[in-house]
mmCIF file of C-alpha atoms and ligand atoms in Angstrom:
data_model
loop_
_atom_site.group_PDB
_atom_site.id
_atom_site.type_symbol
_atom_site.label_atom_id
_atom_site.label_comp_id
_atom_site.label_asym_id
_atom_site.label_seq_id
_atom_site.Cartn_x
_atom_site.Cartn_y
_atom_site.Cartn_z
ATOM 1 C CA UNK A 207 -145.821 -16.911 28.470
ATOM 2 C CA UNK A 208 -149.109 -14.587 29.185
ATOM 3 C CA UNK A 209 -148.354 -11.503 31.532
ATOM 4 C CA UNK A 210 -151.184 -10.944 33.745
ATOM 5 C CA UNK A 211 -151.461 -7.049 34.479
ATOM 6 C CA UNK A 212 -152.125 -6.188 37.644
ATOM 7 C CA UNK A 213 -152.985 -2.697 39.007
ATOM 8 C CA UNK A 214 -152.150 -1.894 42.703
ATOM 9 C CA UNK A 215 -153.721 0.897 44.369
ATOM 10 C CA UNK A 216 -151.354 1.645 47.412
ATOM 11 C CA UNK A 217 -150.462 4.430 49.672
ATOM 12 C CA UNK A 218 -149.757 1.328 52.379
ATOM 13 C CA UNK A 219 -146.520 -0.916 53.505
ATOM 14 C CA UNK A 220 -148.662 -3.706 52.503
ATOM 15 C CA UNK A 221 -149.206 -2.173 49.372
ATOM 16 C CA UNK A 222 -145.658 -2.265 48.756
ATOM 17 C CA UNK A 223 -145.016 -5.010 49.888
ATOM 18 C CA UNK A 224 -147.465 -7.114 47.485
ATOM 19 C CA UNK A 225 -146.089 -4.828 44.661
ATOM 20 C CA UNK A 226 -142.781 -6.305 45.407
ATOM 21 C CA UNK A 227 -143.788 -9.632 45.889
ATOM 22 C CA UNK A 228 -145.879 -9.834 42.676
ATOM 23 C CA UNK A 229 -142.909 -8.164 40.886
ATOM 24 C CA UNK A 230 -140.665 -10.698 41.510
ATOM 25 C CA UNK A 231 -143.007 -12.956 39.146
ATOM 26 C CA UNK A 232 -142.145 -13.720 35.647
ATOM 27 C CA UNK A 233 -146.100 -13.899 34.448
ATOM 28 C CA UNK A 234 -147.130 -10.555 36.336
ATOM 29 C CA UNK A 235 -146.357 -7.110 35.127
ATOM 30 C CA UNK A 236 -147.221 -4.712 38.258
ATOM 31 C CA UNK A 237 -148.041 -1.334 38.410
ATOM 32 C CA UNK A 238 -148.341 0.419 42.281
ATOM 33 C CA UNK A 239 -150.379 3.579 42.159
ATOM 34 C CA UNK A 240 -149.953 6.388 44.591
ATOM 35 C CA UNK A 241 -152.136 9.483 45.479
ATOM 36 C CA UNK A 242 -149.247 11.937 45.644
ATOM 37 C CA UNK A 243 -150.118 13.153 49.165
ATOM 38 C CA UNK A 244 -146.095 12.400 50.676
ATOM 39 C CA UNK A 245 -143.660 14.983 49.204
ATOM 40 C CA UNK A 246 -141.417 12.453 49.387
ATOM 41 C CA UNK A 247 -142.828 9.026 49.603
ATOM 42 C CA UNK A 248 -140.456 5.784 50.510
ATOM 43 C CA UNK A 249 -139.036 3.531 47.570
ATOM 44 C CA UNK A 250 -141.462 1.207 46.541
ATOM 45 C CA UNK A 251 -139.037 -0.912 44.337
ATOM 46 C CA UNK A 252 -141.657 -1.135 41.516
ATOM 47 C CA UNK A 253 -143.236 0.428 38.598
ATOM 48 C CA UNK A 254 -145.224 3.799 39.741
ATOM 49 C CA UNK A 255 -147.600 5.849 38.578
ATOM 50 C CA UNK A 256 -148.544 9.471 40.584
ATOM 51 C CA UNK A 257 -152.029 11.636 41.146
ATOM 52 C CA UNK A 258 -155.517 10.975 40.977
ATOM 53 C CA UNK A 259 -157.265 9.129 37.995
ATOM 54 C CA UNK A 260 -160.387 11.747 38.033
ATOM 55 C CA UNK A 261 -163.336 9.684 39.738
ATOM 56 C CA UNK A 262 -164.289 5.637 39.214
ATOM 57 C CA UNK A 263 -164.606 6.969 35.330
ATOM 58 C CA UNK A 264 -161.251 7.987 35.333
ATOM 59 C CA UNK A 265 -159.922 4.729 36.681
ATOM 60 C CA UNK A 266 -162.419 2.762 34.609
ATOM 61 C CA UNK A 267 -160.899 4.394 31.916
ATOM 62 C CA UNK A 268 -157.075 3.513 33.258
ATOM 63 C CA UNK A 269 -158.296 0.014 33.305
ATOM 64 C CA UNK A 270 -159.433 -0.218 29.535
ATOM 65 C CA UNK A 271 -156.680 1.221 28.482
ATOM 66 C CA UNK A 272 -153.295 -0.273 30.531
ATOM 67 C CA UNK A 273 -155.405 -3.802 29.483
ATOM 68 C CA UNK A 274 -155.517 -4.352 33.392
ATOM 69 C CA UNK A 275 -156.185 -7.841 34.478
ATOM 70 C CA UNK A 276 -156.653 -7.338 37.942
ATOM 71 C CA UNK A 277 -157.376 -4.613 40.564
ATOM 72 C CA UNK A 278 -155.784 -4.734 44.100
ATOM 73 C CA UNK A 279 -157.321 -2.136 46.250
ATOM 74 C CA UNK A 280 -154.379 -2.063 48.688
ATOM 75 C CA UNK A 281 -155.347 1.387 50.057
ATOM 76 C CA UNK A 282 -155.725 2.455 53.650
ATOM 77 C CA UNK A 283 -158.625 1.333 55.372
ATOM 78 C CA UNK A 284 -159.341 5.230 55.879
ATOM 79 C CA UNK A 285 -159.170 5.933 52.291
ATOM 80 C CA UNK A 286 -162.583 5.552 51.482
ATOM 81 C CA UNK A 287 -163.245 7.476 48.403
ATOM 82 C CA UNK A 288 -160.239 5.624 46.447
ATOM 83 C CA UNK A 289 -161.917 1.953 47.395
ATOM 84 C CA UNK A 290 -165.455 3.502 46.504
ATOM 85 C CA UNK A 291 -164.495 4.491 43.031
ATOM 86 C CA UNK A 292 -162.437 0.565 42.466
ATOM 87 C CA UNK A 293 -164.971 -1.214 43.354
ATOM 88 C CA UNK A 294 -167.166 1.262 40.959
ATOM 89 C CA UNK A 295 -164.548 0.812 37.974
ATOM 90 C CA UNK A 296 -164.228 -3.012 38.540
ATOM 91 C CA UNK A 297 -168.090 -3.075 37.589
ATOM 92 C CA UNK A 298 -167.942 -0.999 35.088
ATOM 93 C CA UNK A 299 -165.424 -2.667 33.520
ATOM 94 C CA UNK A 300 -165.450 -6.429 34.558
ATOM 95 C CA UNK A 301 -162.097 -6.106 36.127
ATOM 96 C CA UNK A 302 -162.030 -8.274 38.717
ATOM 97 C CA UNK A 303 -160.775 -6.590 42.021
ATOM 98 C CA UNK A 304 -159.605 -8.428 45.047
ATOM 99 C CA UNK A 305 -158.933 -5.775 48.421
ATOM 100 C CA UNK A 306 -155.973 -6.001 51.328
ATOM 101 C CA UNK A 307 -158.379 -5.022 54.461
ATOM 102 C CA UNK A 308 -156.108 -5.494 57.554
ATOM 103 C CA UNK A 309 -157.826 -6.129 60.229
ATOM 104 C CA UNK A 310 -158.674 -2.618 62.814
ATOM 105 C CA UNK A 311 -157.419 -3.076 66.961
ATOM 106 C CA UNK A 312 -159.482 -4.291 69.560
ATOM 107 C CA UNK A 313 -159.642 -2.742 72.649
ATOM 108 C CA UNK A 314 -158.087 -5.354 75.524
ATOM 109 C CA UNK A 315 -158.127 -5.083 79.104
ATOM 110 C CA UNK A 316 -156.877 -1.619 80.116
ATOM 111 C CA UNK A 317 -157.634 0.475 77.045
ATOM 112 C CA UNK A 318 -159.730 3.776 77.671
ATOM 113 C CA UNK A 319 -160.666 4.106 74.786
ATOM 114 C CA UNK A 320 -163.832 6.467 73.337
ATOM 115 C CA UNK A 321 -165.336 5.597 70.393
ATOM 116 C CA UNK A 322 -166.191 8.268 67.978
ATOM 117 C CA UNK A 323 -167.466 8.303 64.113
ATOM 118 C CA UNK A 324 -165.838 11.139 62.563
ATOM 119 C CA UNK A 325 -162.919 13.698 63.534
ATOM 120 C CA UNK A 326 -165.219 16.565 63.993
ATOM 121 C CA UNK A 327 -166.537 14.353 66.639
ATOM 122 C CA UNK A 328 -163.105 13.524 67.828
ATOM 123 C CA UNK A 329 -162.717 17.198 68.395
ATOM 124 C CA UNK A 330 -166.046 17.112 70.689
ATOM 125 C CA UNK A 331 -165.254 14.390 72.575
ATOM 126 C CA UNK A 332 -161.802 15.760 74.068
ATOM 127 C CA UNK A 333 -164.389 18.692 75.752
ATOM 128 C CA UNK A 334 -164.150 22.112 77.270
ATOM 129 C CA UNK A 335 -161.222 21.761 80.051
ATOM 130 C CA UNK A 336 -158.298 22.532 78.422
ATOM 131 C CA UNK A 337 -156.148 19.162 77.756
ATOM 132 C CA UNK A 338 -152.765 18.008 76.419
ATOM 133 C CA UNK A 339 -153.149 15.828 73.428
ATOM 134 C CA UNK A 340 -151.521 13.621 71.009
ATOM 135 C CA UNK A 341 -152.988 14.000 67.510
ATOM 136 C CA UNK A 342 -151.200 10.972 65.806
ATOM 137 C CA UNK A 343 -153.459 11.752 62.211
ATOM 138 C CA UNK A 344 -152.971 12.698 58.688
ATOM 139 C CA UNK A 345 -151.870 16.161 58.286
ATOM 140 C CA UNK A 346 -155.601 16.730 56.220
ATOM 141 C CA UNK A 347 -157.618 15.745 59.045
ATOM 142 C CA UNK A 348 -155.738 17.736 62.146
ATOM 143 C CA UNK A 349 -157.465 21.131 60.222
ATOM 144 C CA UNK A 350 -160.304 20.364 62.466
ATOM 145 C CA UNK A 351 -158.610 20.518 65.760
ATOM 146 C CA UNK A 352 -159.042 24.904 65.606
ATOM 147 C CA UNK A 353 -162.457 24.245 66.811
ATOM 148 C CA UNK A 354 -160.772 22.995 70.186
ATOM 149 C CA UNK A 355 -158.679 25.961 70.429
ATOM 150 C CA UNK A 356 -158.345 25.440 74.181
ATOM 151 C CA UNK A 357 -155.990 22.205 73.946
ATOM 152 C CA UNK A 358 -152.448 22.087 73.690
ATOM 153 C CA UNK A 359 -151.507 19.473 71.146
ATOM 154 C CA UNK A 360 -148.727 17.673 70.255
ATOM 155 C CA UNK A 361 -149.189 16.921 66.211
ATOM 156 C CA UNK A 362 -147.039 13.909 64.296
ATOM 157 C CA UNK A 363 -147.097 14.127 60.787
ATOM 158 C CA UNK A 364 -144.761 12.922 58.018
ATOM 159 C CA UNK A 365 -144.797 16.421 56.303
ATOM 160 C CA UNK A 366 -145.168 19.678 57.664
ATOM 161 C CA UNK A 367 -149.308 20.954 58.426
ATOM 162 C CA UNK A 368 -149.236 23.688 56.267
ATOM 163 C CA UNK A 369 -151.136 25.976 56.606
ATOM 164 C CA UNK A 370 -149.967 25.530 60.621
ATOM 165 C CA UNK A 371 -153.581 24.743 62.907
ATOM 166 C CA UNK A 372 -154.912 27.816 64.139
ATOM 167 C CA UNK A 373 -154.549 27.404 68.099
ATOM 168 C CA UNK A 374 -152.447 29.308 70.284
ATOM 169 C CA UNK A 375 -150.620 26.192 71.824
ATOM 170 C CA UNK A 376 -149.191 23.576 69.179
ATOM 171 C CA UNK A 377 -146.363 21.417 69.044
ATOM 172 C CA UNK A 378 -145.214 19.872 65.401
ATOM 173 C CA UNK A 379 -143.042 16.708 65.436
ATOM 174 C CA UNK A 380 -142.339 14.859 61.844
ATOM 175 C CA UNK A 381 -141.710 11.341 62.041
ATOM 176 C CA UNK A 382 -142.370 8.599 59.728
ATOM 177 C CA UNK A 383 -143.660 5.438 61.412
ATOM 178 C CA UNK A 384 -142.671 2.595 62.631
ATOM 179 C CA UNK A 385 -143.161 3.541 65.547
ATOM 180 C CA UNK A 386 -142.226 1.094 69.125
ATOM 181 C CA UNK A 387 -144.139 0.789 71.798
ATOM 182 C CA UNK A 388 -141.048 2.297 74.234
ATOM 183 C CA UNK A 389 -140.660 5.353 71.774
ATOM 184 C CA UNK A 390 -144.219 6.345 71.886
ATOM 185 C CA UNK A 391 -144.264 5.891 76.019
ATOM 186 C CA UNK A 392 -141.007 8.205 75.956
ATOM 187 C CA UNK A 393 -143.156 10.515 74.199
ATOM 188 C CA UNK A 394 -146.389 10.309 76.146
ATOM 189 C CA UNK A 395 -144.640 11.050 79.291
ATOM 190 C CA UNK A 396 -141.837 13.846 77.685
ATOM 191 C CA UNK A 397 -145.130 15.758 76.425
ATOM 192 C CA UNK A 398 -147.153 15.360 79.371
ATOM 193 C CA UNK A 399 -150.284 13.975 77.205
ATOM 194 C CA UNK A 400 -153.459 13.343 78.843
ATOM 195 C CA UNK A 401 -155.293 11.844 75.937
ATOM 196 C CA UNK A 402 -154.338 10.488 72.340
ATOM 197 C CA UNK A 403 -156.483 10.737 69.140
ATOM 198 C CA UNK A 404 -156.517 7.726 66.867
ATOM 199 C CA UNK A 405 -157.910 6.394 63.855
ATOM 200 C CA UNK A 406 -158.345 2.232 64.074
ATOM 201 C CA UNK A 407 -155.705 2.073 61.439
ATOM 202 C CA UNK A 408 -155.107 -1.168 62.383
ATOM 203 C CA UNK A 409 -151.509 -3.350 62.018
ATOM 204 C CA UNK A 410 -148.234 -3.604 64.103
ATOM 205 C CA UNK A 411 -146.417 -0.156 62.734
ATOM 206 C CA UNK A 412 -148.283 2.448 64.616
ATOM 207 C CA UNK A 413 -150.317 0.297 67.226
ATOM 208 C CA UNK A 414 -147.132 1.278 69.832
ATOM 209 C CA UNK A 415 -148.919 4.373 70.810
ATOM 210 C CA UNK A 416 -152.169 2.441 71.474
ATOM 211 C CA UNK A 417 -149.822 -0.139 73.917
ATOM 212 C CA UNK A 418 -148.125 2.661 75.550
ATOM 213 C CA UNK A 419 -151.386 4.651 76.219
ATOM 214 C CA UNK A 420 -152.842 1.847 78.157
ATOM 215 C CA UNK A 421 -149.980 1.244 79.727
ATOM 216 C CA UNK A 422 -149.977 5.183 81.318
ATOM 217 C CA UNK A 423 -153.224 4.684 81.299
ATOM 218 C CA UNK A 424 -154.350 7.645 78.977
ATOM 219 C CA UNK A 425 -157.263 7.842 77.110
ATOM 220 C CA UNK A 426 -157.420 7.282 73.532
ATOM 221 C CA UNK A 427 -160.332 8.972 71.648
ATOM 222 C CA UNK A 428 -160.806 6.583 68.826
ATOM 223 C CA UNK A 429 -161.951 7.547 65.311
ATOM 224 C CA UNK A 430 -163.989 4.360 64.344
ATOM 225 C CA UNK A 431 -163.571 3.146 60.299
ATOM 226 C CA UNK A 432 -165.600 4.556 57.424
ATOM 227 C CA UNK A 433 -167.675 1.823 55.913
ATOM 228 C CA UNK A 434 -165.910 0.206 52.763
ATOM 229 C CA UNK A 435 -167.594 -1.362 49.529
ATOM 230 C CA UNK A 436 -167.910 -5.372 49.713
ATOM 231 C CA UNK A 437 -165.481 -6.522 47.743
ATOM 232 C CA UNK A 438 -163.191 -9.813 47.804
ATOM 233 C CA UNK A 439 -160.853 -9.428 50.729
ATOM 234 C CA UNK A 440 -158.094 -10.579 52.651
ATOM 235 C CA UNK A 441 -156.361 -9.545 55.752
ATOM 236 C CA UNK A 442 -152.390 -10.518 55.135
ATOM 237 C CA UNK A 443 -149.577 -9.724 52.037
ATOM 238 C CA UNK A 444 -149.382 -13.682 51.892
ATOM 239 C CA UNK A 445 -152.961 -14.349 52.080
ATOM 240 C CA UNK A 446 -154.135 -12.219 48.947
ATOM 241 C CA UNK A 447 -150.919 -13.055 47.127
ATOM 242 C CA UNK A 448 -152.111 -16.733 47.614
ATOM 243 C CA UNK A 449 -155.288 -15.359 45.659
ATOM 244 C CA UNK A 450 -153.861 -13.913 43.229
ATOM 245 C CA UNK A 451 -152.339 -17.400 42.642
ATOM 246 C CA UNK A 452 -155.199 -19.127 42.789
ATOM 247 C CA UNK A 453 -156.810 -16.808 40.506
ATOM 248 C CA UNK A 454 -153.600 -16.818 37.417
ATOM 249 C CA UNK A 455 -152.666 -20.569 38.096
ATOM 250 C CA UNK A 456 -156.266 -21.535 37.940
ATOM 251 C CA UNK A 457 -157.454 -19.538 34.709
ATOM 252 C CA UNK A 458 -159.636 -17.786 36.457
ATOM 253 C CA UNK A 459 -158.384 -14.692 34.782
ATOM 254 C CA UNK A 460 -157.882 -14.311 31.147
ATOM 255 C CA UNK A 461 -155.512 -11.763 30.114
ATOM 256 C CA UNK A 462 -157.450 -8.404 29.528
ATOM 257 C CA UNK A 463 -157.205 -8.856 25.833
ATOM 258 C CA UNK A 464 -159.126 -12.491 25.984
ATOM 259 C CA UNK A 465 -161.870 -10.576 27.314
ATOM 260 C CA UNK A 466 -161.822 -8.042 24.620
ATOM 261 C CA UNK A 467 -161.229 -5.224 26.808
HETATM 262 P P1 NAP B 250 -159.356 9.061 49.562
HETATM 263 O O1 NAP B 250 -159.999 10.149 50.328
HETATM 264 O O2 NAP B 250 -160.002 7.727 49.568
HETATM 265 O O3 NAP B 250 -159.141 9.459 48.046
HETATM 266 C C1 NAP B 250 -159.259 10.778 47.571
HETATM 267 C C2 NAP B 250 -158.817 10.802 46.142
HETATM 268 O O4 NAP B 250 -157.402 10.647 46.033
HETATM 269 C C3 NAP B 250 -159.383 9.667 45.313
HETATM 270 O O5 NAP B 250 -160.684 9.955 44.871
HETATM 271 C C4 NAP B 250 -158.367 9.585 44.189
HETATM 272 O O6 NAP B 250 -158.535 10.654 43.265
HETATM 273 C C5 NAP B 250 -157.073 9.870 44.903
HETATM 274 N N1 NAP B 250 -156.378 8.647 45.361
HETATM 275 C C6 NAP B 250 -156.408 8.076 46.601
HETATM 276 N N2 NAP B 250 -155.604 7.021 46.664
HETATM 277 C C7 NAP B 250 -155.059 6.890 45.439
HETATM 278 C C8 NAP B 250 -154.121 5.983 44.892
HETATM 279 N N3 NAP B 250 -153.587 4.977 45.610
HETATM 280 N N4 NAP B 250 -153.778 6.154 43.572
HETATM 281 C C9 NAP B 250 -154.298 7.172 42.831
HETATM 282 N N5 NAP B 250 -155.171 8.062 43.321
HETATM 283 C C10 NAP B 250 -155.547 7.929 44.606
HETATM 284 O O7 NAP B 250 -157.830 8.875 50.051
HETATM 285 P P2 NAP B 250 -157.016 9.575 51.230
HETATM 286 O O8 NAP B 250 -157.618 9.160 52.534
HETATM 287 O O9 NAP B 250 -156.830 11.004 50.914
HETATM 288 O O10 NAP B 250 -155.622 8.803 51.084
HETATM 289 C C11 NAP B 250 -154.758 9.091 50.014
HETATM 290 C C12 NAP B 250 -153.694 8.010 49.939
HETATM 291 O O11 NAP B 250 -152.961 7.961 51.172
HETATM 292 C C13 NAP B 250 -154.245 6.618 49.691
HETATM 293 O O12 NAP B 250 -153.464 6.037 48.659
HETATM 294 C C14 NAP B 250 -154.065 5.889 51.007
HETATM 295 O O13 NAP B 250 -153.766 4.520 50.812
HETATM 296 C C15 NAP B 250 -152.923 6.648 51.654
HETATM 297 N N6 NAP B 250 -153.054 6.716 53.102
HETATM 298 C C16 NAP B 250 -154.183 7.228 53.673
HETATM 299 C C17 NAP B 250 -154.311 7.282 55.045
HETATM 300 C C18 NAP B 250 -155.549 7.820 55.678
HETATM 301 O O14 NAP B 250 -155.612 7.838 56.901
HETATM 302 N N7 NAP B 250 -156.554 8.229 54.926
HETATM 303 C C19 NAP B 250 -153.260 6.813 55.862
HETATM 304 C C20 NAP B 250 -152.107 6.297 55.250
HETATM 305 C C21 NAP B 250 -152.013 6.258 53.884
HETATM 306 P P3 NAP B 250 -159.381 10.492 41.909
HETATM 307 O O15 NAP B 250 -160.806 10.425 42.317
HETATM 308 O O16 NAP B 250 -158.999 11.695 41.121
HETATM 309 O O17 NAP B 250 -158.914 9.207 41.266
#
């Protein structure tokens, strides 16, 4: 029997997931690659690999020589760089790559939300009164929060912000999502918040605080998504793994060594 190689670039439940659903697959041999941002990231139940592959070179490179059959950008949807360079290595190399996009929130009826493009305008947008807010981010992004020194903030990460943001008035929580709806209210209302900072992230695990804002009716200033390259796409675990399906049962795919690569 052929085994189809498959390189997934994670960081993402669904990453995991598809790792572990593709594992489970006599014809696939998987391979889940991480940044190596978590100190301790969960159990992904599959072959891993660790740390940057230098630029779309470097994973072009990775590509050639692991004989990969397919890419599956798997990333988060605010990982922008990482999807850049795939879509990069997949030309250069005539991988083909197929991309997990889940689908970002709308607002609904009760949502106050404010739209910004980056975090430095996040920053802006919460103003010059003094505030209490939730920053619900990456630990690498809350860095640019000292240029709002006036706020007090409460800041969820899954490891520590080191080196700790430079404001006099900060409050560090770790947690590790999922997070429900009832939780996040508890925490809105124990902490006194007045307004949230989000990205779109999108999905069910950390939309709670989104719910529970509208629900107190806080604001939520909301970091809109970086563009991503236009690549083959689907929204759902079971929707791409049906593509991957269609693309080993159907021949679509030669093994990487049938294409001389
Ligand atoms: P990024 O800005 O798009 O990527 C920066 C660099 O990190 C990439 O150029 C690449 O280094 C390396 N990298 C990123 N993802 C990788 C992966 N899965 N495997 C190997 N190398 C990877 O990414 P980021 O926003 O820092 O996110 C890092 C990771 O955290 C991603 O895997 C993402 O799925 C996950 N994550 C991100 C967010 C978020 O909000 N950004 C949220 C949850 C999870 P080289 O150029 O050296 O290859």
């Amino acid at each position: 029997m052929t085994t189809h190689r498959i390189l997934i670039l994670g960081g993402t439940t669904e990453a995991r997931q598809m790792a572990g659903k593709l594992a489970a697959r006599a014809d696939i041999s998987v391979m889940l690659s991480l940044a190596g941002r978590t100190e301790n990231p969960a159990a992904q139940g599959v072959p891993v690999r660790v740390g940057g592959f230098g630029g779309a070179g470097g994973l072009a490179a990775y590509l050639r020589q692991n004989k990969i059959d397919l890419l599956i950008d798997a990333t988060h949807p605010y990982a922008a760089r990482i999807s850049a360079n795939a879509a990069e290595a997949a030309r250069m190399t005539g991988v083909p790559i197929v991309a997990l996009r889940r689908p970002g929130w709308e607002a609904v009826e009760g949502d106050r939300w404010m739209l910004v493009d980056t975090v430095a305008s996040a920053v802006t947008a919460l103003g010059s009164v003094p505030r209490r807010v939730f920053l619900a981010l990456g630990r690498q992004e809350v860095a640019a929060f000292k240029a709002g020194p006036q706020h007090h903030y409460l800041i969820r990460s899954v490891d520590p912000v080191e080196p700790r943001l430079a404001v006099p008035d900060a409050t560090y929580l770790l947690a590790r999502g999922p997070f429900r709806e009832v939780d996040e209210h508890a925490l809105l209302l124990q902490h006194h918040i007045e307004v949230v900072v989000s990205k779109n992230s999108g999905g069910e695990a950390t939309y709670g605080k989104i719910a529970a804002a509208r629900a107190l009716g806080i604001e939520v200033v909301m970091i809109r998504r970086p563009a991503l390259p236009d690549v083959t796409s689907a929204e759902t675990v079971e929707s791409l793994a049906a593509m991957v399906d269609h693309f080993l049962v159907g021949h679509v795919l030669g093994p990487a060594a049938e294409r001389g690569v």
